[in-house]
Amino acid sequence: MNAPADLHGLLPAERHETHVVLNQASPGIGQNALSGDAVLKAAILREVPWAVDRCTDLGALVGDERIREL
């Protein structure tokens, strides 16, 4: 079993640091979520072709940095 960590002497922010995460995808800022997903785009074109323009606009919002920050 692991020994308990000695948290005395650490700053409050350091107490919650565990490790650096390297296996996560980038946030996708600046990308259109619809344009980057071939399966989703094909499904929308097949099932609701009238909504392609709306979905493209929504995909652009998903990748907008200001929207993601909100």
Short mmCIF file of N, CA, C and O in Angstrom, two decimals:
data_model
loop_
_atom_site.label_atom_id
_atom_site.label_comp_id
_atom_site.label_asym_id
_atom_site.label_seq_id
_atom_site.Cartn_x
_atom_site.Cartn_y
_atom_site.Cartn_z
N MET A 1 0.84 -1.17 0.00
CA MET A 1 0.00 0.00 0.00
C MET A 1 0.89 1.25 0.00
O MET A 1 1.98 1.23 0.56
N ASN A 2 0.43 2.31 -0.64
CA ASN A 2 1.19 3.54 -0.71
C ASN A 2 1.21 4.24 0.64
O ASN A 2 0.23 4.25 1.37
N ALA A 3 2.34 4.86 0.92
CA ALA A 3 2.45 5.63 2.15
C ALA A 3 1.71 6.94 1.98
O ALA A 3 1.66 7.50 0.88
N PRO A 4 1.10 7.46 3.03
CA PRO A 4 0.39 8.74 2.91
C PRO A 4 1.37 9.86 2.56
O PRO A 4 2.51 9.87 3.01
N ALA A 5 0.91 10.77 1.74
CA ALA A 5 1.75 11.88 1.31
C ALA A 5 1.88 12.89 2.44
O ALA A 5 0.95 13.11 3.21
N ASP A 6 3.04 13.49 2.55
CA ASP A 6 3.27 14.55 3.53
C ASP A 6 2.86 15.86 2.91
O ASP A 6 3.52 16.38 2.02
N LEU A 7 1.72 16.41 3.32
CA LEU A 7 1.18 17.63 2.73
C LEU A 7 1.56 18.88 3.50
O LEU A 7 1.23 19.98 3.11
N HIS A 8 2.26 18.72 4.60
CA HIS A 8 2.67 19.88 5.40
C HIS A 8 3.78 20.61 4.64
O HIS A 8 4.70 20.02 4.12
N GLY A 9 3.70 21.88 4.57
CA GLY A 9 4.74 22.65 3.90
C GLY A 9 4.44 22.93 2.44
O GLY A 9 5.17 23.64 1.78
N LEU A 10 3.37 22.33 1.90
CA LEU A 10 3.00 22.60 0.51
C LEU A 10 2.03 23.78 0.47
O LEU A 10 1.22 23.97 1.37
N LEU A 11 2.11 24.55 -0.60
CA LEU A 11 1.13 25.61 -0.81
C LEU A 11 -0.21 24.97 -1.14
O LEU A 11 -0.27 23.85 -1.64
N PRO A 12 -1.34 25.65 -0.87
CA PRO A 12 -2.65 25.06 -1.13
C PRO A 12 -2.82 24.56 -2.56
O PRO A 12 -3.39 23.50 -2.80
N ALA A 13 -2.31 25.28 -3.55
CA ALA A 13 -2.46 24.85 -4.94
C ALA A 13 -1.66 23.59 -5.21
O ALA A 13 -2.06 22.75 -6.01
N GLU A 14 -0.52 23.43 -4.55
CA GLU A 14 0.32 22.26 -4.76
C GLU A 14 -0.27 20.99 -4.16
O GLU A 14 0.04 19.90 -4.58
N ARG A 15 -1.12 21.14 -3.18
CA ARG A 15 -1.71 19.96 -2.53
C ARG A 15 -2.59 19.16 -3.47
O ARG A 15 -2.79 17.97 -3.27
N HIS A 16 -3.13 19.82 -4.49
CA HIS A 16 -4.06 19.14 -5.38
C HIS A 16 -3.42 18.72 -6.70
O HIS A 16 -4.07 18.13 -7.53
N GLU A 17 -2.14 19.03 -6.89
CA GLU A 17 -1.44 18.62 -8.10
C GLU A 17 -1.07 17.15 -7.97
O GLU A 17 -0.60 16.71 -6.93
N THR A 18 -1.31 16.40 -9.03
CA THR A 18 -0.97 14.99 -8.98
C THR A 18 0.07 14.64 -10.03
O THR A 18 1.12 14.13 -9.72
N HIS A 19 -0.21 14.94 -11.27
CA HIS A 19 0.70 14.59 -12.36
C HIS A 19 0.33 15.38 -13.60
O HIS A 19 -0.70 16.03 -13.65
N VAL A 20 1.16 15.30 -14.60
CA VAL A 20 0.90 15.97 -15.87
C VAL A 20 0.18 14.99 -16.78
O VAL A 20 0.64 13.86 -16.96
N VAL A 21 -0.95 15.39 -17.32
CA VAL A 21 -1.74 14.52 -18.20
C VAL A 21 -1.30 14.76 -19.64
O VAL A 21 -1.36 15.87 -20.14
N LEU A 22 -0.86 13.69 -20.30
CA LEU A 22 -0.34 13.81 -21.66
C LEU A 22 -1.19 13.09 -22.70
O LEU A 22 -0.93 13.22 -23.89
N ASN A 23 -2.17 12.32 -22.27
CA ASN A 23 -2.93 11.51 -23.21
C ASN A 23 -4.31 12.08 -23.53
O ASN A 23 -5.24 11.35 -23.81
N GLN A 24 -4.45 13.39 -23.52
CA GLN A 24 -5.72 14.03 -23.81
C GLN A 24 -5.64 14.74 -25.16
O GLN A 24 -4.61 15.31 -25.52
N ALA A 25 -6.73 14.72 -25.87
CA ALA A 25 -6.80 15.41 -27.16
C ALA A 25 -6.80 16.92 -26.95
O ALA A 25 -7.19 17.42 -25.90
N SER A 26 -6.36 17.63 -27.96
CA SER A 26 -6.38 19.09 -27.88
C SER A 26 -7.83 19.56 -27.86
O SER A 26 -8.74 18.85 -28.31
N PRO A 27 -8.11 20.75 -27.36
CA PRO A 27 -9.49 21.20 -27.20
C PRO A 27 -10.25 21.45 -28.50
O PRO A 27 -11.46 21.60 -28.48
N GLY A 28 -9.60 21.48 -29.64
CA GLY A 28 -10.32 21.66 -30.90
C GLY A 28 -10.75 23.09 -31.17
O GLY A 28 -11.70 23.32 -31.91
N ILE A 29 -10.06 24.03 -30.59
CA ILE A 29 -10.39 25.43 -30.82
C ILE A 29 -9.99 25.81 -32.24
O ILE A 29 -8.93 25.44 -32.72
N GLY A 30 -10.85 26.54 -32.91
CA GLY A 30 -10.58 26.98 -34.27
C GLY A 30 -10.97 25.97 -35.32
O GLY A 30 -10.63 26.12 -36.48
N GLN A 31 -11.68 24.93 -34.92
CA GLN A 31 -12.12 23.90 -35.86
C GLN A 31 -13.64 23.88 -35.91
O GLN A 31 -14.31 24.20 -34.94
N ASN A 32 -14.17 23.47 -37.05
CA ASN A 32 -15.61 23.32 -37.20
C ASN A 32 -15.96 21.87 -36.86
O ASN A 32 -15.46 20.94 -37.49
N ALA A 33 -16.80 21.67 -35.87
CA ALA A 33 -17.13 20.33 -35.40
C ALA A 33 -17.82 19.49 -36.47
O ALA A 33 -17.67 18.28 -36.49
N LEU A 34 -18.56 20.12 -37.35
CA LEU A 34 -19.23 19.36 -38.41
C LEU A 34 -18.25 19.01 -39.53
O LEU A 34 -18.21 17.87 -39.98
N SER A 35 -17.46 19.95 -39.94
CA SER A 35 -16.52 19.70 -41.04
C SER A 35 -15.49 18.63 -40.68
O SER A 35 -15.05 17.90 -41.55
N GLY A 36 -15.14 18.55 -39.42
CA GLY A 36 -14.15 17.58 -38.98
C GLY A 36 -14.70 16.20 -38.71
O GLY A 36 -13.94 15.29 -38.38
N ASP A 37 -15.99 16.00 -38.82
CA ASP A 37 -16.61 14.70 -38.51
C ASP A 37 -17.33 14.18 -39.75
O ASP A 37 -18.49 14.52 -40.01
N ALA A 38 -16.66 13.32 -40.51
CA ALA A 38 -17.20 12.84 -41.78
C ALA A 38 -18.48 12.03 -41.59
O ALA A 38 -19.42 12.13 -42.39
N VAL A 39 -18.56 11.24 -40.53
CA VAL A 39 -19.74 10.40 -40.29
C VAL A 39 -20.95 11.28 -39.94
O VAL A 39 -22.05 11.08 -40.47
N LEU A 40 -20.76 12.25 -39.07
CA LEU A 40 -21.85 13.15 -38.70
C LEU A 40 -22.33 13.94 -39.91
O LEU A 40 -23.53 14.08 -40.15
N LYS A 41 -21.39 14.45 -40.69
CA LYS A 41 -21.75 15.24 -41.86
C LYS A 41 -22.53 14.39 -42.87
O LYS A 41 -23.54 14.84 -43.42
N ALA A 42 -22.11 13.16 -43.10
CA ALA A 42 -22.81 12.27 -44.02
C ALA A 42 -24.21 11.97 -43.52
O ALA A 42 -25.17 11.92 -44.31
N ALA A 43 -24.36 11.76 -42.21
CA ALA A 43 -25.68 11.47 -41.64
C ALA A 43 -26.61 12.67 -41.79
O ALA A 43 -27.79 12.51 -42.13
N ILE A 44 -26.10 13.85 -41.56
CA ILE A 44 -26.93 15.05 -41.72
C ILE A 44 -27.31 15.26 -43.18
O ILE A 44 -28.47 15.56 -43.49
N LEU A 45 -26.36 15.06 -44.08
CA LEU A 45 -26.67 15.19 -45.51
C LEU A 45 -27.72 14.17 -45.95
O LEU A 45 -28.58 14.47 -46.77
N ARG A 46 -27.67 12.96 -45.39
CA ARG A 46 -28.61 11.90 -45.76
C ARG A 46 -29.99 12.12 -45.14
O ARG A 46 -31.01 11.97 -45.81
N GLU A 47 -30.03 12.48 -43.87
CA GLU A 47 -31.31 12.52 -43.14
C GLU A 47 -31.99 13.89 -43.15
O GLU A 47 -33.22 13.96 -43.21
N VAL A 48 -31.22 14.95 -43.03
CA VAL A 48 -31.80 16.29 -42.97
C VAL A 48 -30.97 17.28 -43.79
O VAL A 48 -30.35 18.19 -43.26
N PRO A 49 -30.97 17.10 -45.11
CA PRO A 49 -30.10 17.95 -45.95
C PRO A 49 -30.42 19.44 -45.82
O PRO A 49 -29.54 20.28 -46.02
N TRP A 50 -31.65 19.78 -45.46
CA TRP A 50 -32.02 21.18 -45.30
C TRP A 50 -31.31 21.83 -44.11
O TRP A 50 -31.23 23.06 -44.02
N ALA A 51 -30.76 21.03 -43.20
CA ALA A 51 -30.14 21.56 -41.99
C ALA A 51 -28.62 21.68 -42.08
O ALA A 51 -27.98 22.08 -41.11
N VAL A 52 -28.04 21.37 -43.22
CA VAL A 52 -26.57 21.38 -43.35
C VAL A 52 -26.00 22.76 -43.03
O VAL A 52 -25.01 22.86 -42.29
N ASP A 53 -26.59 23.81 -43.56
CA ASP A 53 -26.06 25.15 -43.31
C ASP A 53 -26.15 25.51 -41.83
O ASP A 53 -25.20 26.07 -41.26
N ARG A 54 -27.26 25.18 -41.20
CA ARG A 54 -27.43 25.48 -39.77
C ARG A 54 -26.43 24.68 -38.93
O ARG A 54 -25.85 25.20 -37.98
N CYS A 55 -26.25 23.42 -39.29
CA CYS A 55 -25.31 22.58 -38.53
C CYS A 55 -23.87 23.03 -38.74
O CYS A 55 -23.05 22.95 -37.82
N THR A 56 -23.54 23.50 -39.92
CA THR A 56 -22.20 24.03 -40.18
C THR A 56 -21.96 25.26 -39.33
O THR A 56 -20.88 25.43 -38.74
N ASP A 57 -22.95 26.13 -39.23
CA ASP A 57 -22.83 27.32 -38.38
C ASP A 57 -22.67 26.93 -36.91
O ASP A 57 -21.86 27.51 -36.18
N LEU A 58 -23.44 25.94 -36.47
CA LEU A 58 -23.33 25.46 -35.09
C LEU A 58 -21.96 24.82 -34.85
O LEU A 58 -21.35 25.03 -33.80
N GLY A 59 -21.45 24.07 -35.81
CA GLY A 59 -20.13 23.46 -35.69
C GLY A 59 -19.04 24.50 -35.54
O GLY A 59 -18.07 24.30 -34.82
N ALA A 60 -19.21 25.64 -36.22
CA ALA A 60 -18.24 26.73 -36.09
C ALA A 60 -18.29 27.34 -34.69
O ALA A 60 -17.25 27.69 -34.11
N LEU A 61 -19.48 27.44 -34.12
CA LEU A 61 -19.61 27.96 -32.75
C LEU A 61 -18.95 27.04 -31.74
O LEU A 61 -18.32 27.50 -30.79
N VAL A 62 -19.09 25.75 -31.95
CA VAL A 62 -18.50 24.77 -31.01
C VAL A 62 -16.99 24.94 -30.95
O VAL A 62 -16.38 24.78 -29.88
N GLY A 63 -16.36 25.28 -32.06
CA GLY A 63 -14.91 25.44 -32.08
C GLY A 63 -14.43 26.84 -31.79
O GLY A 63 -13.23 27.09 -31.77
N ASP A 64 -15.34 27.75 -31.51
CA ASP A 64 -14.96 29.14 -31.23
C ASP A 64 -14.39 29.24 -29.82
O ASP A 64 -14.99 28.76 -28.86
N GLU A 65 -13.24 29.86 -29.69
CA GLU A 65 -12.57 29.94 -28.40
C GLU A 65 -13.39 30.70 -27.35
O GLU A 65 -13.46 30.30 -26.19
N ARG A 66 -14.06 31.76 -27.76
CA ARG A 66 -14.88 32.54 -26.81
C ARG A 66 -16.06 31.71 -26.29
O ARG A 66 -16.39 31.75 -25.10
N ILE A 67 -16.69 30.96 -27.16
CA ILE A 67 -17.82 30.12 -26.75
C ILE A 67 -17.36 29.01 -25.82
O ILE A 67 -18.00 28.72 -24.80
N ARG A 68 -16.25 28.39 -26.13
CA ARG A 68 -15.73 27.31 -25.28
C ARG A 68 -15.38 27.83 -23.88
O ARG A 68 -15.53 27.14 -22.89
N GLU A 69 -14.89 29.06 -23.82
CA GLU A 69 -14.55 29.65 -22.54
C GLU A 69 -15.80 29.86 -21.68
O GLU A 69 -15.78 29.68 -20.47
N LEU A 70 -16.92 30.21 -22.34
CA LEU A 70 -18.16 30.40 -21.60
C LEU A 70 -18.63 29.09 -21.00
O LEU A 70 -19.18 29.01 -19.95
#
